[in-house]
PDB file of C-alpha atoms in Angstrom:
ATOM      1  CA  UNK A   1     -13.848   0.326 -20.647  1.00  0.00           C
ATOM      2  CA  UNK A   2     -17.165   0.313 -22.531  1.00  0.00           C
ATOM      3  CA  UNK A   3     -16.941  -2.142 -25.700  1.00  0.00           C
ATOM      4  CA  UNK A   4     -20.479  -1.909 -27.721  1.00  0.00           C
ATOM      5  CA  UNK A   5     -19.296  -5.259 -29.765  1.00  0.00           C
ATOM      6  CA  UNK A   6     -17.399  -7.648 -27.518  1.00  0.00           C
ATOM      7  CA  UNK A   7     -16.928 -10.440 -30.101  1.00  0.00           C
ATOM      8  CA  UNK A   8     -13.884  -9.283 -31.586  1.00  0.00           C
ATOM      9  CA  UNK A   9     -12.315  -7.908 -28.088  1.00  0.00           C
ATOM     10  CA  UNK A  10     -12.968 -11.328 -26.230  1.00  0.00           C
ATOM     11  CA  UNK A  11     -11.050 -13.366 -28.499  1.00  0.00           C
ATOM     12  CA  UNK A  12      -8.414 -10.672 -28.379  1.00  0.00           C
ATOM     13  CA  UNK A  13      -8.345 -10.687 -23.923  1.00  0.00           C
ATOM     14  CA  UNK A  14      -9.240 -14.510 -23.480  1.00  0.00           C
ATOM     15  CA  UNK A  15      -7.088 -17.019 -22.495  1.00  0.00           C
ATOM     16  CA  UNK A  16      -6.440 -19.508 -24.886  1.00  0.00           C
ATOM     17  CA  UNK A  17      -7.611 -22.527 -23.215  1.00  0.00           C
ATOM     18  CA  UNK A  18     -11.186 -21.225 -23.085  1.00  0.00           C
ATOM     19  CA  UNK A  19     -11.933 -19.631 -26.647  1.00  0.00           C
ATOM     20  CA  UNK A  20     -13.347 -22.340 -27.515  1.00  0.00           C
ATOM     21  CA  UNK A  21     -16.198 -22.007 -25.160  1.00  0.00           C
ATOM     22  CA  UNK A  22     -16.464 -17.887 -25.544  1.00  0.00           C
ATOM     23  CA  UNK A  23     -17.093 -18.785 -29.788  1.00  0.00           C
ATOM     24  CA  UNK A  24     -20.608 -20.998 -28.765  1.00  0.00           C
ATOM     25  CA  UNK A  25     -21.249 -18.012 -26.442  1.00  0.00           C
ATOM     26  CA  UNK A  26     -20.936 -15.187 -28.662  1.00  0.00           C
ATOM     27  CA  UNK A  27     -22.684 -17.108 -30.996  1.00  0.00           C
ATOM     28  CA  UNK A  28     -25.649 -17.517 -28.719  1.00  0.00           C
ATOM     29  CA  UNK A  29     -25.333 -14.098 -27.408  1.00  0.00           C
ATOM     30  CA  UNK A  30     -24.658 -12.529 -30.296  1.00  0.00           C
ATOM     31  CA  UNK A  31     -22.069  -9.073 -30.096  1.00  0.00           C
ATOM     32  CA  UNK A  32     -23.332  -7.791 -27.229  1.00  0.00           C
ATOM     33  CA  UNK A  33     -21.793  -4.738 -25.561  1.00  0.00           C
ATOM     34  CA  UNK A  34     -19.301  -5.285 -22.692  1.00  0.00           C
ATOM     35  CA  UNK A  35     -17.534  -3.555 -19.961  1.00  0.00           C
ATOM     36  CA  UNK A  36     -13.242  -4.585 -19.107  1.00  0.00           C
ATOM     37  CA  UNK A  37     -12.435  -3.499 -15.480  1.00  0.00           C
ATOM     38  CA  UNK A  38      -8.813  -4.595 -15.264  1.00  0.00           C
ATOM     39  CA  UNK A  39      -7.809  -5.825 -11.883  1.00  0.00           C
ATOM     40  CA  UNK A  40      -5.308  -3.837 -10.134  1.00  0.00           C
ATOM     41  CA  UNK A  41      -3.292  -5.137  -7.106  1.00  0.00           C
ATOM     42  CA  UNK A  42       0.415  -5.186  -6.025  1.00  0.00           C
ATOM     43  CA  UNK A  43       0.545  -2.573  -8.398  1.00  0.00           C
ATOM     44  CA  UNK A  44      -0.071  -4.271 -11.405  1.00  0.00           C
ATOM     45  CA  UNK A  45      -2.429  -5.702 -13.273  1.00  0.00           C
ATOM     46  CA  UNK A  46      -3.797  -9.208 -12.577  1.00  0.00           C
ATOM     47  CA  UNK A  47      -6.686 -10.227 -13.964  1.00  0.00           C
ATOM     48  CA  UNK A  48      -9.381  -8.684 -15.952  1.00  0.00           C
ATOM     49  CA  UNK A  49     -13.583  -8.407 -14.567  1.00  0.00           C
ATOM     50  CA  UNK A  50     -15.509  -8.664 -18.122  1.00  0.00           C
ATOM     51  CA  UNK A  51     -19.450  -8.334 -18.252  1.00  0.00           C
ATOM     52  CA  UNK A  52     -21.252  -8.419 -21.397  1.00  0.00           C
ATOM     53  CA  UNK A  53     -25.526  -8.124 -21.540  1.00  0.00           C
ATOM     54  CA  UNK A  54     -27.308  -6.722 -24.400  1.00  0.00           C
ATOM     55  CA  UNK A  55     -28.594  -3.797 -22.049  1.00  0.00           C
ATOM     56  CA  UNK A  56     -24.980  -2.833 -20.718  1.00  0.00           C
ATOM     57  CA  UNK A  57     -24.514   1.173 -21.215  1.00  0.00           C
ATOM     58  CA  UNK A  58     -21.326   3.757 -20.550  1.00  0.00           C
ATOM     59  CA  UNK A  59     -23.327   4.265 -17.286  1.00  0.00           C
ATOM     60  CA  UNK A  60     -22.495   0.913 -16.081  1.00  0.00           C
ATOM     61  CA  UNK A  61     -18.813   1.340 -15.868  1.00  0.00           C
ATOM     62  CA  UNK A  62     -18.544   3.274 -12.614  1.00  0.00           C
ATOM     63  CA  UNK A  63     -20.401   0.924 -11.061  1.00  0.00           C
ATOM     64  CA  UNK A  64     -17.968  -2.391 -12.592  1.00  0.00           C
ATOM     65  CA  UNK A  65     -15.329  -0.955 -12.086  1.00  0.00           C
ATOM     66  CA  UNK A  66     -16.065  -0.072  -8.183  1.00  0.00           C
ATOM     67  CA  UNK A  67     -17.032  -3.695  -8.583  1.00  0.00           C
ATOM     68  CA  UNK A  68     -13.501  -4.867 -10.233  1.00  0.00           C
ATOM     69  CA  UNK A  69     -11.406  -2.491  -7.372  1.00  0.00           C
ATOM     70  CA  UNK A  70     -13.492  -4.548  -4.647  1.00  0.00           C
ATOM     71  CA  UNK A  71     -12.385  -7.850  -5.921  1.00  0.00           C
ATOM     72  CA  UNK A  72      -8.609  -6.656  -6.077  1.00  0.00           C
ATOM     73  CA  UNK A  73      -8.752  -5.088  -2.547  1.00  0.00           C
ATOM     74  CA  UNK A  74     -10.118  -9.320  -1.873  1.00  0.00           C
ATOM     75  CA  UNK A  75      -7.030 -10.876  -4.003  1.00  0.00           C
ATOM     76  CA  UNK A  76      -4.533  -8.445  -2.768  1.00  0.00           C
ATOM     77  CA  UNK A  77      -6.020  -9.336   1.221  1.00  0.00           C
ATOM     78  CA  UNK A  78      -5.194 -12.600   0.981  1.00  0.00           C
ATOM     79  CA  UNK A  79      -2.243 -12.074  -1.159  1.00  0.00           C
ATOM     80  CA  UNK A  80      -1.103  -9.926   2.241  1.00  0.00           C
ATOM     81  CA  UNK A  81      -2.489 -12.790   4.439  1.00  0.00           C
ATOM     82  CA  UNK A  82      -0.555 -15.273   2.605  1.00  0.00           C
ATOM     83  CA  UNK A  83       2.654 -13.558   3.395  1.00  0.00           C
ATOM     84  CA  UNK A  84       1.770 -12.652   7.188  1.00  0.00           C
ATOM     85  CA  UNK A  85       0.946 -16.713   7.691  1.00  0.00           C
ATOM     86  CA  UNK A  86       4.619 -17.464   5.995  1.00  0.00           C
ATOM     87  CA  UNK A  87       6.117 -14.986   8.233  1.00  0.00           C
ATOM     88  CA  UNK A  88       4.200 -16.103  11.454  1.00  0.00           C
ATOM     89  CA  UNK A  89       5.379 -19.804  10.834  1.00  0.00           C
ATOM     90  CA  UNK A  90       8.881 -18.954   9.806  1.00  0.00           C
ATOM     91  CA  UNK A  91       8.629 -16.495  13.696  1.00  0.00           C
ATOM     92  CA  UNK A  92       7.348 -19.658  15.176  1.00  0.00           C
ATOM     93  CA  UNK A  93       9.664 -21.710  13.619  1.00  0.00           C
ATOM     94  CA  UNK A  94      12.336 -19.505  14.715  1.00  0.00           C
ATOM     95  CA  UNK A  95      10.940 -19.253  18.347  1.00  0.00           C
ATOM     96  CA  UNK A  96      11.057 -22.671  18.579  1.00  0.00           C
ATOM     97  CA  UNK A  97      14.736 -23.243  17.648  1.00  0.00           C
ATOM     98  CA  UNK A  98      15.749 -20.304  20.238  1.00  0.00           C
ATOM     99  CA  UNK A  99      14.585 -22.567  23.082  1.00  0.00           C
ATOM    100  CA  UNK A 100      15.729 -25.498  22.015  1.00  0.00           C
ATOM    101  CA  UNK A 101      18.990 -23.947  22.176  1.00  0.00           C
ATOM    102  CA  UNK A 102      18.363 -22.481  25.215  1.00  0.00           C
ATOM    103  CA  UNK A 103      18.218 -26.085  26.416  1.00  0.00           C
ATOM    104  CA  UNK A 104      20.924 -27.184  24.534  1.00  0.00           C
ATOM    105  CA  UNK A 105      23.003 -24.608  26.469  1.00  0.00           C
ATOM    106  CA  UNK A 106      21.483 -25.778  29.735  1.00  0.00           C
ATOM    107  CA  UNK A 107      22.519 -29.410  28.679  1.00  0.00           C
ATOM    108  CA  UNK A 108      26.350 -28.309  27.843  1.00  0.00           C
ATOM    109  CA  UNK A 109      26.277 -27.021  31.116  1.00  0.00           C
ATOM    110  CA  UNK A 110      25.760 -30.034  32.746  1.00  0.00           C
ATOM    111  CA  UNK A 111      26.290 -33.259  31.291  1.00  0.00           C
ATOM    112  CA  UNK A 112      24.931 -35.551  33.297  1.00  0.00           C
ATOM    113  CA  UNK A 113      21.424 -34.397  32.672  1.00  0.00           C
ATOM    114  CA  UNK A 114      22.018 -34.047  28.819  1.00  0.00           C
ATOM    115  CA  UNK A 115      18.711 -35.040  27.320  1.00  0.00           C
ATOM    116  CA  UNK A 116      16.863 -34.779  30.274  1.00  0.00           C
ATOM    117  CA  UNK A 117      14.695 -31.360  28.746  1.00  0.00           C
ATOM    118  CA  UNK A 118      13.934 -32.785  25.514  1.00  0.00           C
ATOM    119  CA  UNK A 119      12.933 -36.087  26.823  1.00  0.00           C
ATOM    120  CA  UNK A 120      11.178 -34.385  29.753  1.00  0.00           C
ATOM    121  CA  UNK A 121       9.346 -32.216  26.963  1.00  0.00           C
ATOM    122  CA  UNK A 122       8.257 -34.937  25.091  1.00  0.00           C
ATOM    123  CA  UNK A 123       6.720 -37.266  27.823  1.00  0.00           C
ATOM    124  CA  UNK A 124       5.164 -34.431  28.968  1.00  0.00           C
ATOM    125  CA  UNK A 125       3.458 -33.428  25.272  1.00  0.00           C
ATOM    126  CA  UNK A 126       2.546 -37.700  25.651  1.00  0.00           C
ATOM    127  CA  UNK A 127       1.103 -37.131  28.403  1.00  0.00           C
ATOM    128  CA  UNK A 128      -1.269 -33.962  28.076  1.00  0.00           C
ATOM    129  CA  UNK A 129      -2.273 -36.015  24.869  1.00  0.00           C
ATOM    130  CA  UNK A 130      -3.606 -39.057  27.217  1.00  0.00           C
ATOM    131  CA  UNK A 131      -5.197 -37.059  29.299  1.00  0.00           C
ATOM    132  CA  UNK A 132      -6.940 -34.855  26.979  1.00  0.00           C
ATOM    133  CA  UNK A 133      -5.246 -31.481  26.424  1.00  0.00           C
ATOM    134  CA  UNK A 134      -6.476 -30.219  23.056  1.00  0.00           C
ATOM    135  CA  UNK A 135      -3.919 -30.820  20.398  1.00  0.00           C
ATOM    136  CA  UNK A 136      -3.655 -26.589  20.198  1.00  0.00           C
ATOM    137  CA  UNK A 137      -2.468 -25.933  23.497  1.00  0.00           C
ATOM    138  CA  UNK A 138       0.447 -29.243  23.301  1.00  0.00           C
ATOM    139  CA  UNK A 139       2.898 -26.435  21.506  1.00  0.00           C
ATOM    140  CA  UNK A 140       2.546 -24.438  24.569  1.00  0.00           C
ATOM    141  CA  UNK A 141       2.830 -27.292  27.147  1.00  0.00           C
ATOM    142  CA  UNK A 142       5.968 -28.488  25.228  1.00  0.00           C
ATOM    143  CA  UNK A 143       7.335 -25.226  25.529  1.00  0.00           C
ATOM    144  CA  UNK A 144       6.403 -24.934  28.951  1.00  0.00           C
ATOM    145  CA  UNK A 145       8.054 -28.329  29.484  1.00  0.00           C
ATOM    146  CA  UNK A 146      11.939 -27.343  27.456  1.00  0.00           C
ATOM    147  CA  UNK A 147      11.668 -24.277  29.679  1.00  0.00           C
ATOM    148  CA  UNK A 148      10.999 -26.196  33.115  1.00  0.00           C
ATOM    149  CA  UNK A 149      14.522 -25.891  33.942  1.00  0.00           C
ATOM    150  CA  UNK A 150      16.131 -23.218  32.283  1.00  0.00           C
ATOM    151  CA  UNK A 151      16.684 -21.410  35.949  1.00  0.00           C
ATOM    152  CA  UNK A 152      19.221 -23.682  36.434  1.00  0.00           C
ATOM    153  CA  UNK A 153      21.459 -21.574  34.004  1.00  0.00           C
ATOM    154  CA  UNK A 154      22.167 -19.039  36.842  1.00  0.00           C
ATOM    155  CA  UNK A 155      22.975 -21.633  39.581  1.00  0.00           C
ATOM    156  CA  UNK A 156      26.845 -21.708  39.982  1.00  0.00           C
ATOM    157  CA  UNK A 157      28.682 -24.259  39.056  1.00  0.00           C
ATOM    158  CA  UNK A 158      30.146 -24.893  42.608  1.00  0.00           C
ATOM    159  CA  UNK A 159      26.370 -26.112  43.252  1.00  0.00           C
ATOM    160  CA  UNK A 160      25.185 -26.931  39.819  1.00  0.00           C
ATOM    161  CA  UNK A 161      28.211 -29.318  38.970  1.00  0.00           C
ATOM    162  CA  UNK A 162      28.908 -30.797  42.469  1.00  0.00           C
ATOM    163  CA  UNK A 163      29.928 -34.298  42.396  1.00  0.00           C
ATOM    164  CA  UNK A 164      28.133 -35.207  45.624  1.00  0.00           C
ATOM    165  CA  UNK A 165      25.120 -34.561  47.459  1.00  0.00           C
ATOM    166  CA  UNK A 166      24.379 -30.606  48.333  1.00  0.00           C
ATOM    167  CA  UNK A 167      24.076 -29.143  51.725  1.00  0.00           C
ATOM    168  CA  UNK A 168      21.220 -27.109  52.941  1.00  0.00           C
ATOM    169  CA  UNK A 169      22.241 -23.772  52.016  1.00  0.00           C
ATOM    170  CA  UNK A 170      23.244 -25.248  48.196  1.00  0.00           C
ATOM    171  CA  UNK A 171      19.473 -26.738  48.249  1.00  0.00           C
ATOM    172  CA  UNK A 172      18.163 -23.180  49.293  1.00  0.00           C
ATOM    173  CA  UNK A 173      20.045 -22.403  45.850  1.00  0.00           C
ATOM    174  CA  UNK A 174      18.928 -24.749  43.550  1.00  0.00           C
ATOM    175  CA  UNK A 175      15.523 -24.749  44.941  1.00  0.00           C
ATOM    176  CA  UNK A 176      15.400 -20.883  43.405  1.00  0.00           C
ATOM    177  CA  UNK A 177      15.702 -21.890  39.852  1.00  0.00           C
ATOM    178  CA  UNK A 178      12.156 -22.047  38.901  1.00  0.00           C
ATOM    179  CA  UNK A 179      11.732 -18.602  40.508  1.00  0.00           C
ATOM    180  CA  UNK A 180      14.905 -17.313  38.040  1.00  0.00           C
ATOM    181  CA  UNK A 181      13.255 -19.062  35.341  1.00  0.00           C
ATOM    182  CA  UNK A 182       9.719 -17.192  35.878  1.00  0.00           C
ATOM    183  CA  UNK A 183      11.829 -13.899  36.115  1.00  0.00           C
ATOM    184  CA  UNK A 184      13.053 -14.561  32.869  1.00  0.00           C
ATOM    185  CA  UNK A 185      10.700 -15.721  31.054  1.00  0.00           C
ATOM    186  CA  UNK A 186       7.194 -13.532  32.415  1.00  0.00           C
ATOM    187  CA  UNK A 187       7.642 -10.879  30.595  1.00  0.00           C
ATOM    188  CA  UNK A 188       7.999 -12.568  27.332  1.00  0.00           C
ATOM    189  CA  UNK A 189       4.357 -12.733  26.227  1.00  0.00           C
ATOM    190  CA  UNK A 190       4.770 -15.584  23.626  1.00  0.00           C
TER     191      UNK A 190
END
């Protein structure tokens, strides 16, 4: 909207806590004519792009107001990219507990290695640390580590839970776990 004396429409649009310094403005400036491009995003709108110059015309308003859509398309992008990065950590967040379950199953399974994942996963993360592994990449190792043996959920119990040491054939078994585990797991790309 073209305005040709913005004195008495800025005090109408601006907030209060800054009329104090449009008054000094206007006084140094004069009435000069104006241009209000409103800012439109999430369908609604949020904010308003005001310009005022003595040699401001009708002519200039296309050219705001392309102005004015261009900054809403930028609020309303990271408005969108905002949300995305809440849902990506709430995803992660919710990957994260789905292993640890996973492991928490394993460890129902079989007692007398209850702990051993979790502990497993975090001398392992203690360990990549020491020797260097950039902090990014200690999610994935951790990961890597709760999943290390996750196989052993298809091992029967007969072998899994056997009170004494297992013959050959039972080794041949167990021995296949990280193999189930890879099976399992490659095609999950996350």
């Amino acid at each position: 909207v073209f305005v040709k004396d913005t004195s008495v429409v800025s005090a109408q649009v601006v907030p209060d806590q800054i009329k104090g310094l449009i008054k000094p403005l206007l006084t140094f400036l004069g009435s000069p004519p104006g241009i209000f491009a409103p800012l439109i995003y999430d369908g609604k709108i949020k904010g308003m792009l005001n310009i005022v110059g003595p040699n401001l015309t009708e002519n200039d308003v296309p050219a705001l107001q392309a102005f004015a859509n261009q900054i809403a398309v930028a609020l309303e992008n990271t408005r969108l990219v905002g949300k995305l990065q809440s849902a990506n950590e709430k995803l992660e967040i919710a990957y994260q507990k789905t292993l640890e379950g996973w492991v928490q199953a394993l460890d129902l399974r079989d007692n007398d290695t209850e702990g051993h994942t979790l502990r497993t996963a975090e001398t392992t993360v203690q360990l990549a640390r020491f020797v260097g592994i950039p902090e990014v990449d200690l999610p994935d190792i951790r990961r890597g580590a709760l999943l290390h043996d996750i196989g052993k959920m298809a091992i029967p119990d007969r072998i899994l839970l056997k009170p004494g040491p297992l013959d050959p054939d039972e080794w041949e078994v167990m021995k296949k776990h990280p193999k189930t585990a890879y099976n399992w797991l490659s095609s999950i790309e996350y």
